[in-house]
Short mmCIF file of C-alpha atoms in Angstrom, two decimals:
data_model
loop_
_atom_site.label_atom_id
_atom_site.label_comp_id
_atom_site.label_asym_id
_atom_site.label_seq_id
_atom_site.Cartn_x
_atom_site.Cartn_y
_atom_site.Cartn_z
CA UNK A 1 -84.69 -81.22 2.79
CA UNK A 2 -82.95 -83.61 5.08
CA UNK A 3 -79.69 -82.87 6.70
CA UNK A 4 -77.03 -85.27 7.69
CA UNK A 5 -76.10 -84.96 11.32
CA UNK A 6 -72.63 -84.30 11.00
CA UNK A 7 -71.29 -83.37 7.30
CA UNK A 8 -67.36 -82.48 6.31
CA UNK A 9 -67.16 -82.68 2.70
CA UNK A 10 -63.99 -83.71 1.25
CA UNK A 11 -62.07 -81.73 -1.18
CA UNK A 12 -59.79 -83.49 -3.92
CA UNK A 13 -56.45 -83.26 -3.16
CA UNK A 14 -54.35 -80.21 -4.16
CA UNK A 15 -53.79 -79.73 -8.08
CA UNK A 16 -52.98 -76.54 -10.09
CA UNK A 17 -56.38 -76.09 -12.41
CA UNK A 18 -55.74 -73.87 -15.44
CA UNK A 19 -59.24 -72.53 -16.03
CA UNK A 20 -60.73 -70.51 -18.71
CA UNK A 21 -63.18 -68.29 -16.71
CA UNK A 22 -60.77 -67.18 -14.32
CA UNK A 23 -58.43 -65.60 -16.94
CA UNK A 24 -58.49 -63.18 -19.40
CA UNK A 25 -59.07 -64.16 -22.75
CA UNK A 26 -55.58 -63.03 -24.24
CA UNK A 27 -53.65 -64.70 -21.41
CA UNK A 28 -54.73 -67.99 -23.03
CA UNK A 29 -52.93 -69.24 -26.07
CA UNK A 30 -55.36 -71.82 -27.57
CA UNK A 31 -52.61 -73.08 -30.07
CA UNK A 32 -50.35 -73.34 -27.33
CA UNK A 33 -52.67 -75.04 -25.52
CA UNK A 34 -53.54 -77.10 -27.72
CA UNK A 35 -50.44 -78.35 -28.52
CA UNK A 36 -49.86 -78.94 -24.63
CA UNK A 37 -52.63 -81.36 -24.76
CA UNK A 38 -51.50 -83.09 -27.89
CA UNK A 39 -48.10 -84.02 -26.45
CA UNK A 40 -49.98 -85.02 -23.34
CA UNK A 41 -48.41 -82.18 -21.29
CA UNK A 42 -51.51 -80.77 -20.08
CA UNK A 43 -54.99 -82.76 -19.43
CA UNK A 44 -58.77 -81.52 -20.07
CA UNK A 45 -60.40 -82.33 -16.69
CA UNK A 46 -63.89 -81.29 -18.21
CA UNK A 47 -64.70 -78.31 -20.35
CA UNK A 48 -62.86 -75.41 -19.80
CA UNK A 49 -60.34 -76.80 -16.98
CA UNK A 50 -56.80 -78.08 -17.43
CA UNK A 51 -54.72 -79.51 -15.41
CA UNK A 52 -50.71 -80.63 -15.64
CA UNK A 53 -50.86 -84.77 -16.99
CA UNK A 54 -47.94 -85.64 -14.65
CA UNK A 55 -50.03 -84.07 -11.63
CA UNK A 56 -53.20 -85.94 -12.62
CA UNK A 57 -52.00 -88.78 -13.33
CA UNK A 58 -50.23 -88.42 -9.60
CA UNK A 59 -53.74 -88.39 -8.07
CA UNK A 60 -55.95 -92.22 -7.14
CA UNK A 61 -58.96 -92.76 -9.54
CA UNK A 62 -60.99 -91.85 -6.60
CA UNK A 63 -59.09 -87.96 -6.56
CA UNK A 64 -59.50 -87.28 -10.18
CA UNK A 65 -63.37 -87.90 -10.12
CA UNK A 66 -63.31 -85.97 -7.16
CA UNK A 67 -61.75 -83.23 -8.89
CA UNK A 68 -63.65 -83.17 -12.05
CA UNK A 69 -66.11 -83.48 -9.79
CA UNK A 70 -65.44 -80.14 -8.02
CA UNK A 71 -64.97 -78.84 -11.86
CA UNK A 72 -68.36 -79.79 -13.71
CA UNK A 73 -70.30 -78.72 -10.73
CA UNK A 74 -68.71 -74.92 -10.25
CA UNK A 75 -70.18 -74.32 -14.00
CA UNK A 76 -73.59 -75.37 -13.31
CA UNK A 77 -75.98 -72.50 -13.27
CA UNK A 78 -79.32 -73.99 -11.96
CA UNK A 79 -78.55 -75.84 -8.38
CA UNK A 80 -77.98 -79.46 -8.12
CA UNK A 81 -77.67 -82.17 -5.49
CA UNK A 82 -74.60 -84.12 -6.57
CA UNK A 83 -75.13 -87.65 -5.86
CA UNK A 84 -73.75 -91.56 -6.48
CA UNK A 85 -70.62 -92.10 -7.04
CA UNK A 86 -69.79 -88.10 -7.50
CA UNK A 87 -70.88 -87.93 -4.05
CA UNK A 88 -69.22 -90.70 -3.33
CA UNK A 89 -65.57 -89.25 -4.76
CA UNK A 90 -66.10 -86.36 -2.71
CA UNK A 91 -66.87 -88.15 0.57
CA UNK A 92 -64.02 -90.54 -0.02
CA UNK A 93 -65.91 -93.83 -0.77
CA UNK A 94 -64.15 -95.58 -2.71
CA UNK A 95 -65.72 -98.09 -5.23
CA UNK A 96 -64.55 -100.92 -7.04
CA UNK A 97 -63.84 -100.59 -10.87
CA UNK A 98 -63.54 -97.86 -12.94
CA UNK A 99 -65.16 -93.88 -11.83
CA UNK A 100 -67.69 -92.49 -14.90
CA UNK A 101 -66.47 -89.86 -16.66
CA UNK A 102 -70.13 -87.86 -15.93
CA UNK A 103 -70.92 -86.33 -12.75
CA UNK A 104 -73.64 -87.86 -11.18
CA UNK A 105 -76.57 -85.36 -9.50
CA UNK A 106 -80.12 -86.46 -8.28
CA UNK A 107 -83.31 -84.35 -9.95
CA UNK A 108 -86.67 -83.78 -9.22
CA UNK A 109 -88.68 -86.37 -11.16
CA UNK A 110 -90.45 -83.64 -13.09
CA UNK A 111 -87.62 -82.76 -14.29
CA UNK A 112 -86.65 -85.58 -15.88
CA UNK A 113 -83.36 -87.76 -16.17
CA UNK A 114 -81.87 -86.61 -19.17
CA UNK A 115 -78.20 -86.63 -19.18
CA UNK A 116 -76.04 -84.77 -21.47
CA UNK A 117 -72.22 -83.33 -21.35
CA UNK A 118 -70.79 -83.65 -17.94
CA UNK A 119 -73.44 -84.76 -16.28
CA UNK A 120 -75.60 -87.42 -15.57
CA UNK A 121 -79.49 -86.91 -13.80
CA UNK A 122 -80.88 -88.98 -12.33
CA UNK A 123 -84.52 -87.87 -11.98
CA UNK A 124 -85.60 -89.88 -8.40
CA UNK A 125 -87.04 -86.75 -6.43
CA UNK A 126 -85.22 -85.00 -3.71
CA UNK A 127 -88.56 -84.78 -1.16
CA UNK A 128 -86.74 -87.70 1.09
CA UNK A 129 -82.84 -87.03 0.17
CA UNK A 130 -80.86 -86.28 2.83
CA UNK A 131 -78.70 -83.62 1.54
CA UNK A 132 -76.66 -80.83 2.43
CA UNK A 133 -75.12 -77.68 1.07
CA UNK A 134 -72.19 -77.92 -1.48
CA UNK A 135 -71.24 -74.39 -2.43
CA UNK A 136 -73.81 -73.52 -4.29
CA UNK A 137 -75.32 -76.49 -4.66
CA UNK A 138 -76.00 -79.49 -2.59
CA UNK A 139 -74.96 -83.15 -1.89
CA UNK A 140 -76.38 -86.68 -0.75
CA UNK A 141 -74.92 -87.23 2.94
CA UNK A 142 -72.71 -89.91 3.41
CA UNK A 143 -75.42 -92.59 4.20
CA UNK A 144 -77.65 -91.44 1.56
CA UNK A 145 -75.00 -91.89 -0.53
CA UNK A 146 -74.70 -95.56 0.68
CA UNK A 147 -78.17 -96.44 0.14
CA UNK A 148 -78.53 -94.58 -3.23
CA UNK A 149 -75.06 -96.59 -4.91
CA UNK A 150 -76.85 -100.19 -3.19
CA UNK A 151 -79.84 -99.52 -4.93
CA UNK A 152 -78.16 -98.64 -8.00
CA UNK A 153 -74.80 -100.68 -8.37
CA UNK A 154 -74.06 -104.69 -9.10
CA UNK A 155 -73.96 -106.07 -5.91
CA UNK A 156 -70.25 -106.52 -5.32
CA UNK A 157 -69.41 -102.71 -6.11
CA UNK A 158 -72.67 -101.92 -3.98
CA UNK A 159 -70.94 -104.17 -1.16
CA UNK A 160 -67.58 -102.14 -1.69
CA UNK A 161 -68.90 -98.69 -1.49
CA UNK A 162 -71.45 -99.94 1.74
CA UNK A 163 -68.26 -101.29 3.44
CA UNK A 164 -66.01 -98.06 2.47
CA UNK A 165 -68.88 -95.63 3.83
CA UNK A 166 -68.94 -97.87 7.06
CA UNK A 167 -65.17 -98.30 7.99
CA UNK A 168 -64.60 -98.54 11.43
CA UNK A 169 -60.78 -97.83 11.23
CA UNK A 170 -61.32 -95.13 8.30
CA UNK A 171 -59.27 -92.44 9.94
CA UNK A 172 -61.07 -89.63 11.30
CA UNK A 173 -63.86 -92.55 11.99
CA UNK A 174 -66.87 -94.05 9.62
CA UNK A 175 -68.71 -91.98 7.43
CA UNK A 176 -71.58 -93.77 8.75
CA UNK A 177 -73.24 -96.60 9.83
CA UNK A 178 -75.23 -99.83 8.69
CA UNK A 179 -78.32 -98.31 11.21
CA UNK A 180 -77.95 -94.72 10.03
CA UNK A 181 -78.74 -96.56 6.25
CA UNK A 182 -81.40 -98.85 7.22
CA UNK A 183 -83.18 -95.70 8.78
CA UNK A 184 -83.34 -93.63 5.35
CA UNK A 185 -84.22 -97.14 3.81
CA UNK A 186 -87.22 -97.68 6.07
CA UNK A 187 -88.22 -93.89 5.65
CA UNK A 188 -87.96 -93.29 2.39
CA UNK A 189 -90.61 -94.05 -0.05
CA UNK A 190 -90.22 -97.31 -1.97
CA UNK A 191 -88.14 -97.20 -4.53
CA UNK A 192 -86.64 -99.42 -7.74
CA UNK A 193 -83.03 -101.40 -5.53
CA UNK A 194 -84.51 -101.44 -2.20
CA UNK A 195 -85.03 -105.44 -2.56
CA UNK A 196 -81.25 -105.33 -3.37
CA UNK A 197 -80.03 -102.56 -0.99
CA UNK A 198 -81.73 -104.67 1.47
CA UNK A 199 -79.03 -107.53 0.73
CA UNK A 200 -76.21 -104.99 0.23
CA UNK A 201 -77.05 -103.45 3.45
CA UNK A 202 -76.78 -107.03 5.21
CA UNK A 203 -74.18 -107.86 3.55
CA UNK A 204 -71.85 -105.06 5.01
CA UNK A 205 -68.96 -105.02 7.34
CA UNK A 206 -67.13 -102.21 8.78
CA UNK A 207 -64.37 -104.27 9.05
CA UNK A 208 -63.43 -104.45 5.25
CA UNK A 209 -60.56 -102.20 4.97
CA UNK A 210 -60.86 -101.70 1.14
CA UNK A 211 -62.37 -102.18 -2.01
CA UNK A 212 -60.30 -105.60 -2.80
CA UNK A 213 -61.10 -106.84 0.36
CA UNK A 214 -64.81 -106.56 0.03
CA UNK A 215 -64.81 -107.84 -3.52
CA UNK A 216 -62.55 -110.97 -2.25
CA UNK A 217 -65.68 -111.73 0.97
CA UNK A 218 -67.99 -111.25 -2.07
CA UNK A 219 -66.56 -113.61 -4.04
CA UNK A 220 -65.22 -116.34 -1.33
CA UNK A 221 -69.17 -116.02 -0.13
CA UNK A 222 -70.37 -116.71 -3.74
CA UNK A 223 -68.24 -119.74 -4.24
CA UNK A 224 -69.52 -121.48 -0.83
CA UNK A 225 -66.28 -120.97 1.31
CA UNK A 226 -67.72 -120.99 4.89
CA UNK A 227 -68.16 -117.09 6.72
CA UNK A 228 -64.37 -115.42 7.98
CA UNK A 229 -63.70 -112.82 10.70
CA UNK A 230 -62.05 -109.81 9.36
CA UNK A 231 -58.94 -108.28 10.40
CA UNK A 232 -58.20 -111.34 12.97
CA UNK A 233 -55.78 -109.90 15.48
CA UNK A 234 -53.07 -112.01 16.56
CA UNK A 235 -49.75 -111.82 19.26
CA UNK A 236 -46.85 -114.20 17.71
CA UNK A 237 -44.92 -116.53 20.69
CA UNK A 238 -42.27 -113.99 19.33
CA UNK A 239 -44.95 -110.97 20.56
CA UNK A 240 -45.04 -109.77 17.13
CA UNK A 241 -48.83 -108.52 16.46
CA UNK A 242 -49.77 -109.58 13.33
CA UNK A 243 -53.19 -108.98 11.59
CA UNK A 244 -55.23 -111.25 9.14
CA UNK A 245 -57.59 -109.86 6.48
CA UNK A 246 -59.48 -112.95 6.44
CA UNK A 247 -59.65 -115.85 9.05
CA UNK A 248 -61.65 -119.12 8.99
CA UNK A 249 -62.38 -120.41 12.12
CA UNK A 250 -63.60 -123.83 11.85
CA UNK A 251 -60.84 -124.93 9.60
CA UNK A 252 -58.11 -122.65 11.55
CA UNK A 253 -57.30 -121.04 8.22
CA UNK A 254 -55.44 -117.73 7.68
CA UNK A 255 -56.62 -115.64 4.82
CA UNK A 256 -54.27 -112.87 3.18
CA UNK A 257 -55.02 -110.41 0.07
CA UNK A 258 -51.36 -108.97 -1.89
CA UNK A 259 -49.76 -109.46 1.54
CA UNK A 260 -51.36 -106.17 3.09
CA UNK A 261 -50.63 -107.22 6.98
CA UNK A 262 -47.05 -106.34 6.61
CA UNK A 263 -48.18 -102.71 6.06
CA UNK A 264 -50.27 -102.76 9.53
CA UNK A 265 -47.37 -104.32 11.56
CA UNK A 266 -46.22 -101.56 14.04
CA UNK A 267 -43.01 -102.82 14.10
CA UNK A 268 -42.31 -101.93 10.22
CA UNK A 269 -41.51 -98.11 9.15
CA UNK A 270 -41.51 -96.06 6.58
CA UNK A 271 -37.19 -95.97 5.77
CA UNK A 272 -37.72 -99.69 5.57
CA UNK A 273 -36.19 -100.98 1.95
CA UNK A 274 -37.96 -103.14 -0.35
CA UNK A 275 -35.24 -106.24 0.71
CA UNK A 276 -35.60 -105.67 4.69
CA UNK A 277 -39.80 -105.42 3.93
CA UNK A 278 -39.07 -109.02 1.90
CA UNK A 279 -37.37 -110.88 4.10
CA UNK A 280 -39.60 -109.56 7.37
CA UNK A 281 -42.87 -110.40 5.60
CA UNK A 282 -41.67 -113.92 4.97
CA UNK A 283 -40.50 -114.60 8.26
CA UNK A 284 -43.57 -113.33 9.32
CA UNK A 285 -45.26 -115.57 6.84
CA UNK A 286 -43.71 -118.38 8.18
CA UNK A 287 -44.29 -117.36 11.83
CA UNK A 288 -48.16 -117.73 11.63
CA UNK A 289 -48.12 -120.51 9.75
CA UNK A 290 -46.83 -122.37 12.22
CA UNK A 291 -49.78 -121.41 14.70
CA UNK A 292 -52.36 -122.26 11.78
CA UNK A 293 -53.40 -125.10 10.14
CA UNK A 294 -53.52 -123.61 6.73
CA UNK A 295 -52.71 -120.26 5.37
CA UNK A 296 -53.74 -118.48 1.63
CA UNK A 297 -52.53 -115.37 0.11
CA UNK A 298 -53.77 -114.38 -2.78
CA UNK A 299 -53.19 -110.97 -4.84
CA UNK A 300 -56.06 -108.67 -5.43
CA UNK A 301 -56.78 -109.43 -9.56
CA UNK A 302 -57.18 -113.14 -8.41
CA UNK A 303 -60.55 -111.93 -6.98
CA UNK A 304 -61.58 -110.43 -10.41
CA UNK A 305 -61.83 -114.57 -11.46
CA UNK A 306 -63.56 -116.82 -8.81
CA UNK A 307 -61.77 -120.21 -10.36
CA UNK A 308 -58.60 -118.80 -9.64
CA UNK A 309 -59.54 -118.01 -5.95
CA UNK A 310 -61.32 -121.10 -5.65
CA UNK A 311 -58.22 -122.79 -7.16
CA UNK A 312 -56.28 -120.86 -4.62
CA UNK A 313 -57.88 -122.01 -1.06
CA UNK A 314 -58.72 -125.23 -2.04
CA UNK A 315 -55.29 -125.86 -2.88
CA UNK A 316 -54.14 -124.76 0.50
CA UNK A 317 -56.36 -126.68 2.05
CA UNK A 318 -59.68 -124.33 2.98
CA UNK A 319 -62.91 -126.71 1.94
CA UNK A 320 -65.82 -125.80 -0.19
CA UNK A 321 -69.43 -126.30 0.01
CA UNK A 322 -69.34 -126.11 -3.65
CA UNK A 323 -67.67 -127.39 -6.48
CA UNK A 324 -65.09 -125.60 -8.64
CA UNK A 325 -67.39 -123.03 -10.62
#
């Protein structure tokens, strides 16, 4: 078994679990309980463990699959190496789209990949895995985890989760890096993906602060927009610091998705009101603009439909190698 060289696995984040196995029978009142989780009081996180719906439904997508996570795998008897995007939850990669509602784990491959319940196996041998312990059972290090959801995912959630595990400003530091990914790629046996890890992997950028980002470079590279730097760092003639998501060199144009540089602005706090935030963002806005020669900001969903963010740039001026798709 390989080890990762330095592995903290993430917990989900607090939540009060009701679970059968750790109570007495007659503390339980199934009718009760029942009825809790007909009114939509109480949620089943997988079998056997409830949790409050207003505390659930409190956590990201990337915390509950986390959590059931940490659920399916404490009632596994036989050992497993939890992998993909259950790995992923638990190491804090996030991934665009929806989380499964199985728990991912890799298998021997004479064991087969037969999924059922909870779980889904996926029967690729563990011989070059890096891996390490998980309780009582083990999981894919952060960089195996990389390479194992760009062999397996559509490219543009593959790029996400690549660019997630490699975040330079992820605090605490990256989970890993581009070189620590091509090394298990180039060691491990060859494998169905590893054409289209390959292009993941090249693809990536530690710069790409989140999931909507990295689906927007996707997308803005598919529709023949020419190659931005990420998080362009800028001081205002006022000597406001202002960062860009996106920034287009040879055209001098200033790229934006939902407005997140107002959140990275030292000069904003947390007491700020919505109004104040406003009225600051715009004069911001307007700041860089002047300094630019065009600017785009576009919100997040516009990514999920490439004429819309083609219609977007174009209109503000950005040109196209290609036509309007």
């Amino acid at each position: 078994m390989r080890h990762s060289r330095d592995m903290t696995v993430r917990t989900a984040a607090d939540l009060l679990i009701v679970r059968r196995r750790d109570r007495p029978l007659e503390l339980i009142d199934d009718t009760a309980l029942r009825r809790a989780i007909e009114s939509r009081q109480w949620i089943r996180i997988t079998a056997g463990a409830y949790a409050r719906t207003d505390d659930w439904n409190g956590l990201k997508p990337i915390e509950q699959h986390a959590a059931r996570v940490h659920e399916v795998v404490r009632r596994l008897v036989k050992p497993a190496a939890v992998s993909h995007l259950a790995a992923a939850a638990v190491h804090g990669i996030d991934v665009l789209g929806t989380w499964p509602r199985r728990v991912d784990v890799t298998t021997r491959r004479t064991t087969g990949g037969r999924s059922g319940g909870a779980v889904r196996r996926h029967a690729l041998g563990l011989d070059d895995v890096e891996r390490t312990p998980f309780g009582a059972h083990e999981i894919t290090s952060a960089a195996q985890t990389a390479l194992d959801l760009a062999r397996y995912l559509p490219f543009i959630r593959a790029v996400s989760a690549v660019d997630q595990a490699i975040w330079l400003n992820r605090p605490g530091g990256p989970l890993t890096t581009i070189a620590e990914i091509l090394a298990l790629l180039d060691r491990s046996e060859p494998r169905r993906g590893d054409a289209r890890a390959r292009r993941v992997i090249e693809f990536a950028n530690p710069l790409a602060a989140n999931v909507r980002e990295s689906q927007s470079r996707v997308v803005i590279a598919q529709l023949g927009f020419p190659t931005p730097r990420l998080q362009e760092r800028r001081t205002l003639p006022s000597g406001r610091l202002v960062f860009g998501d996106f920034y287009f060199p040879d055209a001098d144009h200033w790229g934006e998705v939902d407005g997140r540089g107002k959140y990275l602005s030292p000069e904003f706090g947390v007491d700020r009101n919505p109004a104040a935030i406003v009225i600051d963002e715009k004069n911001r806005e307007n700041e860089i603009r002047r300094e630019v020669r065009g600017f785009s900001r576009w919100e997040a969903k516009d990514a999920d439909d490439p004429r819309r963010l083609w219609d977007i740039l174009t209109g503000d001026g950005l040109p196209c190698a290609k036509p309007r798709p």
